[in-house]
Short mmCIF file of C-alpha atoms and ligand atoms in Angstrom, two decimals:
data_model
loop_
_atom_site.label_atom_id
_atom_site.label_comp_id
_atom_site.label_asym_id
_atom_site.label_seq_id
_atom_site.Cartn_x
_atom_site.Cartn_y
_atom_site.Cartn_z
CA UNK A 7 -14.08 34.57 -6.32
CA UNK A 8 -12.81 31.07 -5.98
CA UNK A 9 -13.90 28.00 -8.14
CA UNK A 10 -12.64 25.62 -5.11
CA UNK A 11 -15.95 25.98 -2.89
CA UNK A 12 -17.59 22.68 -2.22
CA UNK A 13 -16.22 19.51 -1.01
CA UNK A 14 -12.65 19.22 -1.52
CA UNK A 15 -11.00 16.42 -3.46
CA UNK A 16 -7.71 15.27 -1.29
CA UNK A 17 -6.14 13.68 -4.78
CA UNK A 18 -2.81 11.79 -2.86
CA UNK A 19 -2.05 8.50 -2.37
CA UNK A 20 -2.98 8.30 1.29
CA UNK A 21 -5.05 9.06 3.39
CA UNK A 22 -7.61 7.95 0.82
CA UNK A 23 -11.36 9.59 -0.15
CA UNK A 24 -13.26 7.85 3.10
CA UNK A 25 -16.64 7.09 2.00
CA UNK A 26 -19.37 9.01 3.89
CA UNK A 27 -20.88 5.08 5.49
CA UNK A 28 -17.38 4.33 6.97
CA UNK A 29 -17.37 7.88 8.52
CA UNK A 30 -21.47 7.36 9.75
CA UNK A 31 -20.10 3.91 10.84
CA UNK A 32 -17.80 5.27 13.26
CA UNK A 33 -20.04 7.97 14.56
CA UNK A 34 -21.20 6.14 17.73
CA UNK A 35 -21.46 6.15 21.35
CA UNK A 36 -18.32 4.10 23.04
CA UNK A 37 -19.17 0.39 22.40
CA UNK A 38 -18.48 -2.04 25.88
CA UNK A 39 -14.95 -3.53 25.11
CA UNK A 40 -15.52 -6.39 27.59
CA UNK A 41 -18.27 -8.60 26.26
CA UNK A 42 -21.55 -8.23 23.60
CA UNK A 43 -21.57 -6.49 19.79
CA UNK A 44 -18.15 -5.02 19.43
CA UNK A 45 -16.88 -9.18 20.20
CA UNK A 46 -18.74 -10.66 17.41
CA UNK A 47 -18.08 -7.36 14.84
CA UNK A 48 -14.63 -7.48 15.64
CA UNK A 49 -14.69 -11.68 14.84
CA UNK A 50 -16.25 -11.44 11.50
CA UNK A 51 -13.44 -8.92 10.34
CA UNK A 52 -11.07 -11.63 9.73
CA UNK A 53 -12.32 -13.75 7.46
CA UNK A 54 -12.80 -10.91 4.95
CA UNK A 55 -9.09 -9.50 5.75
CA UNK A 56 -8.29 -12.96 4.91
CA UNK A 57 -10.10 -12.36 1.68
CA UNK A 58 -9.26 -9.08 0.86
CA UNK A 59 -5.27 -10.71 0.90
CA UNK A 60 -6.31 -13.87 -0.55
CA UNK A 61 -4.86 -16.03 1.80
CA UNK A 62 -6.26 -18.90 4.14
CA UNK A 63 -3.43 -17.77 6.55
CA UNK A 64 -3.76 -15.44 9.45
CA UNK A 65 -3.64 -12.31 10.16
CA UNK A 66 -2.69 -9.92 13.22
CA UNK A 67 -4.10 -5.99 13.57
CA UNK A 68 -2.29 -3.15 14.97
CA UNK A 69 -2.97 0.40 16.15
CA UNK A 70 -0.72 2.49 14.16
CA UNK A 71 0.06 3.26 10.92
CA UNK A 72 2.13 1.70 7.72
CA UNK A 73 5.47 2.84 9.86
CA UNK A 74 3.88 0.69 12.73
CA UNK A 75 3.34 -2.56 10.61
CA UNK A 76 6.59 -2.34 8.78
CA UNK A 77 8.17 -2.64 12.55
CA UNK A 78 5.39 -5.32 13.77
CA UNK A 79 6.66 -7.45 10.51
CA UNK A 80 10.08 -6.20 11.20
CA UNK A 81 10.22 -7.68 14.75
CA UNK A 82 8.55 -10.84 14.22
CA UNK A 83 10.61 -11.84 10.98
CA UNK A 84 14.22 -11.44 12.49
CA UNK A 85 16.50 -11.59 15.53
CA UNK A 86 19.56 -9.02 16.20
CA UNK A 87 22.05 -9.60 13.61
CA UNK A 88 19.85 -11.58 11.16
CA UNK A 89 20.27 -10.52 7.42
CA UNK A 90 17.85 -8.92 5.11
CA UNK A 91 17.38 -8.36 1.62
CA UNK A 92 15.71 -5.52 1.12
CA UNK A 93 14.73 -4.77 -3.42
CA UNK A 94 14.53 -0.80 -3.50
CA UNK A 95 11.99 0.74 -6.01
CA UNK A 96 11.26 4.03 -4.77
CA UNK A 97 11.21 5.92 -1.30
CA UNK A 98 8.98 3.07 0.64
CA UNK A 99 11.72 0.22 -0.10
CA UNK A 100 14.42 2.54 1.25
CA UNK A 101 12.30 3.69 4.50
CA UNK A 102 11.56 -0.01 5.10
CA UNK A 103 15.12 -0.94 4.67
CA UNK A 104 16.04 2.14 7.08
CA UNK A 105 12.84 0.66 9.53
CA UNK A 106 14.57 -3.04 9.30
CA UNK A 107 18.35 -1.49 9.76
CA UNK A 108 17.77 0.58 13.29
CA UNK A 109 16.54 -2.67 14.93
CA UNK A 110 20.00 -4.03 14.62
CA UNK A 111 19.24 -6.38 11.30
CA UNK A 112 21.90 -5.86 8.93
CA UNK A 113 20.62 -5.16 5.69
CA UNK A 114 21.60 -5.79 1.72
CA UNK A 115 19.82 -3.49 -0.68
CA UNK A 116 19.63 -4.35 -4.12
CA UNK A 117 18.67 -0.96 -5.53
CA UNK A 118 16.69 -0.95 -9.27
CA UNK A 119 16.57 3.40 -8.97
CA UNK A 120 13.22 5.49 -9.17
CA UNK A 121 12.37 4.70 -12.65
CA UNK A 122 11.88 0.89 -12.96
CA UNK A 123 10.18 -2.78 -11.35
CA UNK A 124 12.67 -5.19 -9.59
CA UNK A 125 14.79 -7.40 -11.98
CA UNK A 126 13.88 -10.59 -10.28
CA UNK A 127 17.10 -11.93 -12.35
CA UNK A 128 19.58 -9.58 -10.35
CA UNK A 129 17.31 -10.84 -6.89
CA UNK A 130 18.40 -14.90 -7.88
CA UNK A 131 21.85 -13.76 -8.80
CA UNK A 132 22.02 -11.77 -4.74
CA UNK A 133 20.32 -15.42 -3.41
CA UNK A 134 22.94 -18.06 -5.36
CA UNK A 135 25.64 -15.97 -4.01
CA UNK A 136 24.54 -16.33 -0.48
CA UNK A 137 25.89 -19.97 -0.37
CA UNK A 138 25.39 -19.86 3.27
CA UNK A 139 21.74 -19.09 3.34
CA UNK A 140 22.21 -15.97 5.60
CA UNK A 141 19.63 -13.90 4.01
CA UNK A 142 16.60 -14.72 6.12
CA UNK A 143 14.02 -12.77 4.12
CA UNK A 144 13.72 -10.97 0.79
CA UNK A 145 11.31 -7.93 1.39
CA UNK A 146 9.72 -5.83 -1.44
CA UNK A 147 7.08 -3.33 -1.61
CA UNK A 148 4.22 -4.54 -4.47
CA UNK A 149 3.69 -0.90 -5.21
CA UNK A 150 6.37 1.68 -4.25
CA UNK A 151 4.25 4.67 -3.73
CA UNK A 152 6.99 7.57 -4.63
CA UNK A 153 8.09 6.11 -7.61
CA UNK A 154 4.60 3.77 -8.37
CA UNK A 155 6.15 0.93 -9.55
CA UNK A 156 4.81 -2.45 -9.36
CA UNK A 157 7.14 -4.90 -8.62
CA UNK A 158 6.06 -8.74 -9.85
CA UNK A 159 5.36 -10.69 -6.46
CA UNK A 160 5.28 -14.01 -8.09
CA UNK A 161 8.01 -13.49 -10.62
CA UNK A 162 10.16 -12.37 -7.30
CA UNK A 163 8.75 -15.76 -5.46
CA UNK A 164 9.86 -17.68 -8.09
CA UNK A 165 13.39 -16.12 -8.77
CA UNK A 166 13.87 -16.92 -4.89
CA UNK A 167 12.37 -20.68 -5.70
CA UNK A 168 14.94 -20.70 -8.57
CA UNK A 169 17.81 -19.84 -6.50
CA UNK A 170 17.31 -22.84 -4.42
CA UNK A 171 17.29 -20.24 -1.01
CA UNK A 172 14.86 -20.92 1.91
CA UNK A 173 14.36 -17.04 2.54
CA UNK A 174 10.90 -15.77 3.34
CA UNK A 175 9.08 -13.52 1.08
CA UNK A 176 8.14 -10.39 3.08
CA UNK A 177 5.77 -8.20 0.87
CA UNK A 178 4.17 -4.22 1.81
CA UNK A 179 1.20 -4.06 0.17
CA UNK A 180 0.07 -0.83 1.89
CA UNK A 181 -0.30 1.34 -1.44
CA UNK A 182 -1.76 -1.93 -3.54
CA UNK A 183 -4.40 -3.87 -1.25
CA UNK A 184 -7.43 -3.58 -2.33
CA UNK A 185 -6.35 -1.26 -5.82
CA UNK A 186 -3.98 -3.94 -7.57
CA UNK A 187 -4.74 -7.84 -7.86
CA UNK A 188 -2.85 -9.71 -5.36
CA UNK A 189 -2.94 -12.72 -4.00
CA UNK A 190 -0.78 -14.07 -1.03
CA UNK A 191 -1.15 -17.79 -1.32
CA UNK A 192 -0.58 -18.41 -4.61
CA UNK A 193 2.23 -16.12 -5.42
CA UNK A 194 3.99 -17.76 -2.33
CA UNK A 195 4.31 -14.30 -0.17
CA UNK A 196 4.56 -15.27 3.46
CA UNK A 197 4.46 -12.11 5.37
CA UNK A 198 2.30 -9.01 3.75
CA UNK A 199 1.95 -5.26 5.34
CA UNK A 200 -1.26 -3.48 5.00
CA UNK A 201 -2.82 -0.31 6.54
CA UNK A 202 -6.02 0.71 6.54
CA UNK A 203 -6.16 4.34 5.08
CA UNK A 204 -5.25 3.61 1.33
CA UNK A 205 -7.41 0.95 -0.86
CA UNK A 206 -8.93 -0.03 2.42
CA UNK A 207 -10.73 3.51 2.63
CA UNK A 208 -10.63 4.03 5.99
CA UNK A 209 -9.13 6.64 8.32
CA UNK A 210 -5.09 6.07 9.64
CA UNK A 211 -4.97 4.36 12.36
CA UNK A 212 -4.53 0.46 11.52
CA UNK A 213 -1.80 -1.48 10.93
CA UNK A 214 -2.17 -5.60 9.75
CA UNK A 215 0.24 -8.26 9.35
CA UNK A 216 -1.03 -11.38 7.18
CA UNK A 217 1.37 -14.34 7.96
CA UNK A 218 1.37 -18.11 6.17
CA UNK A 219 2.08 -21.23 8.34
CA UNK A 220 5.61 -21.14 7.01
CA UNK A 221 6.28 -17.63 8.72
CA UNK A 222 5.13 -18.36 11.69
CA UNK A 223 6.64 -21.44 11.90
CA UNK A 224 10.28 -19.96 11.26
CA UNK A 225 9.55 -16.93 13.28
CA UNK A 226 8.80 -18.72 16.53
CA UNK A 227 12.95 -17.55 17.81
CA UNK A 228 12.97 -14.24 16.91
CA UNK A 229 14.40 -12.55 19.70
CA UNK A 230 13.41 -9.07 18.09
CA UNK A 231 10.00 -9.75 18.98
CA UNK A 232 8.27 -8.04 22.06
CA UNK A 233 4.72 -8.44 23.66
CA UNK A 234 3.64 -5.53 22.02
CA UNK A 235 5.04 -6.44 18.30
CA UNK A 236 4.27 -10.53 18.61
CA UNK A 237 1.90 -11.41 16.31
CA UNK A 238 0.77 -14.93 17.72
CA UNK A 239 -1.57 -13.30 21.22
CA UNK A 240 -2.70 -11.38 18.17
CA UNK A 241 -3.78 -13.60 15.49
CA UNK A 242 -4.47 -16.36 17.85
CA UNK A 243 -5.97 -14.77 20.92
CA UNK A 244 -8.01 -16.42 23.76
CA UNK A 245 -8.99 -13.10 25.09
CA UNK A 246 -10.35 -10.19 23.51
CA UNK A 247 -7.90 -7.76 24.45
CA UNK A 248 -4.86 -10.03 22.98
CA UNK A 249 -5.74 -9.16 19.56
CA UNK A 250 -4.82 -5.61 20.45
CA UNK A 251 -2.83 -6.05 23.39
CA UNK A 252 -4.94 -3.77 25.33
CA UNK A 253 -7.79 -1.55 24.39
CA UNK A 254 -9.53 -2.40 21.07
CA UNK A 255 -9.59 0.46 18.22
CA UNK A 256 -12.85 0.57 18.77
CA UNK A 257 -14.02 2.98 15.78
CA UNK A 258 -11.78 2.16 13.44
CA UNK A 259 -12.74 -1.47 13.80
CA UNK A 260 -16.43 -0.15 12.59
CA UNK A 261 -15.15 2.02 9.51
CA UNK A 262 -13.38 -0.92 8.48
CA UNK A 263 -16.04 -3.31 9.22
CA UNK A 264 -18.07 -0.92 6.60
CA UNK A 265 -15.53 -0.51 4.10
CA UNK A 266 -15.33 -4.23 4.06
CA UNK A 267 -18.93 -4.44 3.68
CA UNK A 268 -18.20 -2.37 0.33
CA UNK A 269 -15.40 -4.00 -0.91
CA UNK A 270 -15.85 -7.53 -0.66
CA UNK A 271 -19.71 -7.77 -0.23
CA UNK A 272 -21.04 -5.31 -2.20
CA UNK A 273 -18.36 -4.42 -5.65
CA UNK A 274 -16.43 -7.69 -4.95
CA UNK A 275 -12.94 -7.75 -5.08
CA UNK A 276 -12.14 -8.59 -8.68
CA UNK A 277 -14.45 -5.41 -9.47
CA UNK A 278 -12.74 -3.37 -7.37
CA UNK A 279 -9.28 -4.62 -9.22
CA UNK A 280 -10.96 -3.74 -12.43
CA UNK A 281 -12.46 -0.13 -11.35
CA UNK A 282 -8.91 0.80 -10.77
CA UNK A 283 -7.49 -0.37 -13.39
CA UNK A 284 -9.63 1.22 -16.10
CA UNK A 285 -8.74 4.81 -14.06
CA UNK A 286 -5.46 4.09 -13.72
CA UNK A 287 -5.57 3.38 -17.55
CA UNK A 288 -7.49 6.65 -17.92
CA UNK A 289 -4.27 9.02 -16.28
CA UNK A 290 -1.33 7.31 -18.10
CA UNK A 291 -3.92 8.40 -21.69
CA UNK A 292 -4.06 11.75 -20.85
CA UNK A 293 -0.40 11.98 -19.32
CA UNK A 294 0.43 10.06 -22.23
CA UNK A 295 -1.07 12.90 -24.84
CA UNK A 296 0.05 15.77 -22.61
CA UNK A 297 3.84 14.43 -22.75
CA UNK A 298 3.47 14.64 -26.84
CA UNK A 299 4.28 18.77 -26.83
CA UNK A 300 5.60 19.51 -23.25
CA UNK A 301 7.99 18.06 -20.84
CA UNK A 302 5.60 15.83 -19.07
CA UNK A 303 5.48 11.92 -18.57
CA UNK A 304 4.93 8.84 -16.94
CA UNK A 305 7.43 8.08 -14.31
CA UNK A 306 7.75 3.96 -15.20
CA UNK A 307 7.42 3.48 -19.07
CA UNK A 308 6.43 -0.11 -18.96
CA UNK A 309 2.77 -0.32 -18.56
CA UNK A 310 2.69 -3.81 -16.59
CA UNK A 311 5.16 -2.39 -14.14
CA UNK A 312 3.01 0.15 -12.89
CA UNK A 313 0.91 0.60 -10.03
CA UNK A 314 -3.03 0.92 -10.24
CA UNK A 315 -3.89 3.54 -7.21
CA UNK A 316 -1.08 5.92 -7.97
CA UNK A 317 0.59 7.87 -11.31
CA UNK A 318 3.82 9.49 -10.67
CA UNK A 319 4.03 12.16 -13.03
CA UNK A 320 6.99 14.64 -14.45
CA UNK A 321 6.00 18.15 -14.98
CA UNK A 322 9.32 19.55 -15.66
CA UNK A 323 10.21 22.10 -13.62
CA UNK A 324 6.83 23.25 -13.16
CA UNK A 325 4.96 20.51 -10.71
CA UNK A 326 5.18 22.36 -7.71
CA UNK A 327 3.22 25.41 -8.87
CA UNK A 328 0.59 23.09 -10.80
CA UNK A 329 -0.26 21.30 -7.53
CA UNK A 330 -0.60 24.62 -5.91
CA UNK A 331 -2.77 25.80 -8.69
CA UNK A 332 -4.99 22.70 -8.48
CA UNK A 333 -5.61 23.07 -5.06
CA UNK A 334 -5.82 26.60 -4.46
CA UNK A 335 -7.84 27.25 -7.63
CA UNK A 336 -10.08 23.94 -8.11
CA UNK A 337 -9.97 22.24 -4.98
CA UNK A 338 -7.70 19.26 -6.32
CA UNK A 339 -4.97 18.53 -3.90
CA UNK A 340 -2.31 16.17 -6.06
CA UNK A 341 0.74 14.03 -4.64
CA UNK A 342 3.56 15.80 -4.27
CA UNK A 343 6.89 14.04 -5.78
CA UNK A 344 8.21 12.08 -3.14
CA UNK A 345 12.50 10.67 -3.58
CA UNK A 346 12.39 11.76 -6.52
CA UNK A 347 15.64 13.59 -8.19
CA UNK A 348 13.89 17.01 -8.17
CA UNK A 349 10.71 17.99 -6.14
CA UNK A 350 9.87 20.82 -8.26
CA UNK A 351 9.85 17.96 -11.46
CA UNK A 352 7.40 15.51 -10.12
CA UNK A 353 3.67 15.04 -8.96
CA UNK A 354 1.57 12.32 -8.22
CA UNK A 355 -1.76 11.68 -8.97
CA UNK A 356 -4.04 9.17 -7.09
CA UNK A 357 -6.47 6.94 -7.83
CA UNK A 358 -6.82 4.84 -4.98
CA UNK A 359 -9.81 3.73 -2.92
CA UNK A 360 -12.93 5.06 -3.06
CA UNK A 361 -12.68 6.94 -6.44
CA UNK A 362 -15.20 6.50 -9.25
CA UNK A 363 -14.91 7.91 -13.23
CA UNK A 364 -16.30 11.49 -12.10
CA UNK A 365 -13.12 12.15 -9.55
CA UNK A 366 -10.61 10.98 -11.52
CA UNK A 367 -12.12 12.76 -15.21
CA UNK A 368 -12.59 15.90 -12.62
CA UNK A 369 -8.98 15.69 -11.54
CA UNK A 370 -7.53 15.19 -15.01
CA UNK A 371 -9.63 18.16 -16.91
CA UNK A 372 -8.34 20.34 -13.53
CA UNK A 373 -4.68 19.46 -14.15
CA UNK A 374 -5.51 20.54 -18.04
CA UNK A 375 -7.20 23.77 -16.75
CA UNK A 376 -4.08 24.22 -14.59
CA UNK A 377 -1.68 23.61 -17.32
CA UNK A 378 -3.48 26.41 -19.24
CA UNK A 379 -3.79 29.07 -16.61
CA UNK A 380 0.26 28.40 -16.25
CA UNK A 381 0.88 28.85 -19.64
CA UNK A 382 3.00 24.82 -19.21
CA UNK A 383 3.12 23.36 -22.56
CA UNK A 384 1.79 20.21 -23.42
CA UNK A 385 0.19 18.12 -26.41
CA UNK A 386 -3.67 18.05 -27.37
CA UNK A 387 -6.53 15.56 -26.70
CA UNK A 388 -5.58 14.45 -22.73
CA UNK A 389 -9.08 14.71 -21.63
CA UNK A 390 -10.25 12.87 -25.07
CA UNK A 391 -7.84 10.24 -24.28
CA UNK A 392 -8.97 10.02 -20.94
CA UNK A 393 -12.52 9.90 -21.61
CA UNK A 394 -12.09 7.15 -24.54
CA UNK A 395 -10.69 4.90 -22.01
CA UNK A 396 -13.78 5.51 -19.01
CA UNK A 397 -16.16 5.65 -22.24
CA UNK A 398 -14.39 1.33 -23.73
CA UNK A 399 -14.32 0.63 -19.48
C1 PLP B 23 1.78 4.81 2.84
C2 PLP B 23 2.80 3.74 2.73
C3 PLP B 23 3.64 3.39 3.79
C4 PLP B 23 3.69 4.15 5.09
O1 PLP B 23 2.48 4.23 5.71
P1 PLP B 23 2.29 5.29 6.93
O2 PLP B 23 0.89 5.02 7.35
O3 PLP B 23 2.50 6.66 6.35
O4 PLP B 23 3.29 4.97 7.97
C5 PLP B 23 4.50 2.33 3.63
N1 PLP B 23 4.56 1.65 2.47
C6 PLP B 23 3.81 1.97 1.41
C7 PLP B 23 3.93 1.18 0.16
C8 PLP B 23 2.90 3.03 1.50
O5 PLP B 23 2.15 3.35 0.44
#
């Protein structure tokens, strides 16, 4: 006998639950990529990826992945030699820094650990010390996935504004768009990295670059950039096929035509924002009462400064065979700790994208059913907690 028969829950913080429509949406016979339907579909995508960023800006799509965007903002923001600033919160800041590095930038990290936002004090202290304006952009992930801290854009904006330095603000939003407010033009972010198979709710496969005037503008040398990275055939394309620089992604551009649909025209933004916050508040009560009689707890203690589409969790010492229970037992599959000082101490729960109160209540009381059948000790009244928080919305 096994109580994990029926439709699996994939619990990590990307790929994301893909709603059934953006899945029927892609089911289809090969559209023609040279004229008709697939055209005018693919046009009225980017207003609403405009929207879903919050900028009036543009906006350039890739085929690939969050890897694949990181080097398509990469190689339009710098030339050989260039300096970044790279503000390290987790594993994704250090893999983007490591993505930015191998093209031949040379790269400052200002490292704030596993445990904790960006100081945007420390980031203004780095910028007045650069008297020669070398840096040529500050880049910081909103939500570092591994560690799920959020990092204050506009606080980090204004810290640069402070210092009097005319870097660009390069932001990865890949974890956070669409699952934490965010909004590009007035927090003064000039370059943001998105994929499509977290908040957006759609399978891996796209890549996006939103870039202000100011970006482009300043980016217009860059020697790093090639006809395959440039984002200008892209986002300003007189043929079809520039936007992709050969054939379109055809499917995808239909599941995330749908998941648009869902997002923006159907919940509404500022709904979806508020859907994931009340979950996210939901986990950190239950981790919260767990952690009062076991070693269990939030990874980043200050509320604010945490993500709303991932919960890193301790488990001491005993995360590894919980996640194994959960899946093998309930059907559950939880994050596993990623950069974090011990893999066998951490897990991570997600609530991103298309999750409602039923998945993530589901999750928690299988993590509590888990803890049991493992004998790992934690306090009372998690599920209570969690259910008081759904219950107030
Ligand atoms: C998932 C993620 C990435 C990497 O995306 P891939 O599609 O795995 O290449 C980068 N940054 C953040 C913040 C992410 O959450």
């Amino acid at each position: 006998m096994t109580l994990a028969q029926g439709r699996p829950y994939l619990a990590i913080p990307g790929p994301s639950v893909m709603p059934d429509r953006v899945l029927a949406a892609m089911h289809r016979a090969a559209p023609d990529i040279y004229a008709g339907a697939l055209h005018e579909m693919t046009a009225s995508l980017y207003p609403d990826l405009r929207a879903v960023a919050r900028t009036a800006h543009h906006v350039a799509i890739y085929i690939g992945n969050g890897h694949a965007a990181w080097e398509a903002a990469n190689s339009n923001l710098f030339s050989r030699g260039d300096r970044a600033l790279v503000l390290v919160t987790g594993q994704f800041g250090t893999s983007w820094a490591s993505s930015v590095e191998r093209l031949g930038v040379r790269v400052d990290r200002l490292d704030f650990g596993r445990h904790a936002p960006a100081d945007p004090a420390r980031l203004a202290e780095a910028l007045r010390a650069d008297r020669g304006h070398e840096i040529r952009a500050v880049l910081v992930t909103h939500v570092d996935t591994a560690s799920t801290a959020r990092n204050d854009v506009a606080a980090i904006r204004a810290a640069i504004d402070a210092a009097g330095h005319p870097a660009l603000l390069a932001v990865d939003c890949i974890a956070s768009l669409a699952c934490d407010p965010f909004e590009m033009d007035a927090w003064g972010v000039d370059v943001m990295v998105g994929a499509s198979q977290k908040g957006l709710m759609t399978p891996p496969g796209l890549g996006f670059v939103w870039f202000n005037e100011r970006a482009r503008d300043r980016c217009k040398g860059s020697d790093l950039r090639t006809p395959y990275w440039d984002w200008t055939p892209r986002a300003f394309a007189e043929e079809y096929w520039q936007q992709f620089c050969g054939t379109a992604p055809t499917h995808h551009l239909y599941g995330l035509r749908e998941a648009l649909n869902m997002l923006l025209h159907e919940e509404g933004l500022e709904a979806v924002w508020a859907r994931h916050a009340v979950l996210a508040r939901a986990v950190w009560a239950a981790v919260t009462a767990w952690g009062q009689g076991g070693d269990i707890a939030l990874n980043i203690a200050d509320p604010v400064a945490r993500g709303h589409s991932v919960t890193s969790v301790r488990v001491g010492g005993a995360a590894e065979r919980l996640r194994q229970w959960c899946a093998r037992e309930a059907g559950v599959t939880l994050g596993i700790g990623l950069g974090m000082e011990s893999a066998d101490d951490w897990l991570r729960i997600a609530h991103m994208g298309h999750v409602n109160a039923h998945m993530t209540l589901g999750a928690l009381s299988v993590i509590e059913a888990g803890m049991r059948a493992l004998g790992i000790a934690r306090g009372p009244g998690a599920l209570d907690a969690a259910a008081a928080v759904i219950a107030a919305g």
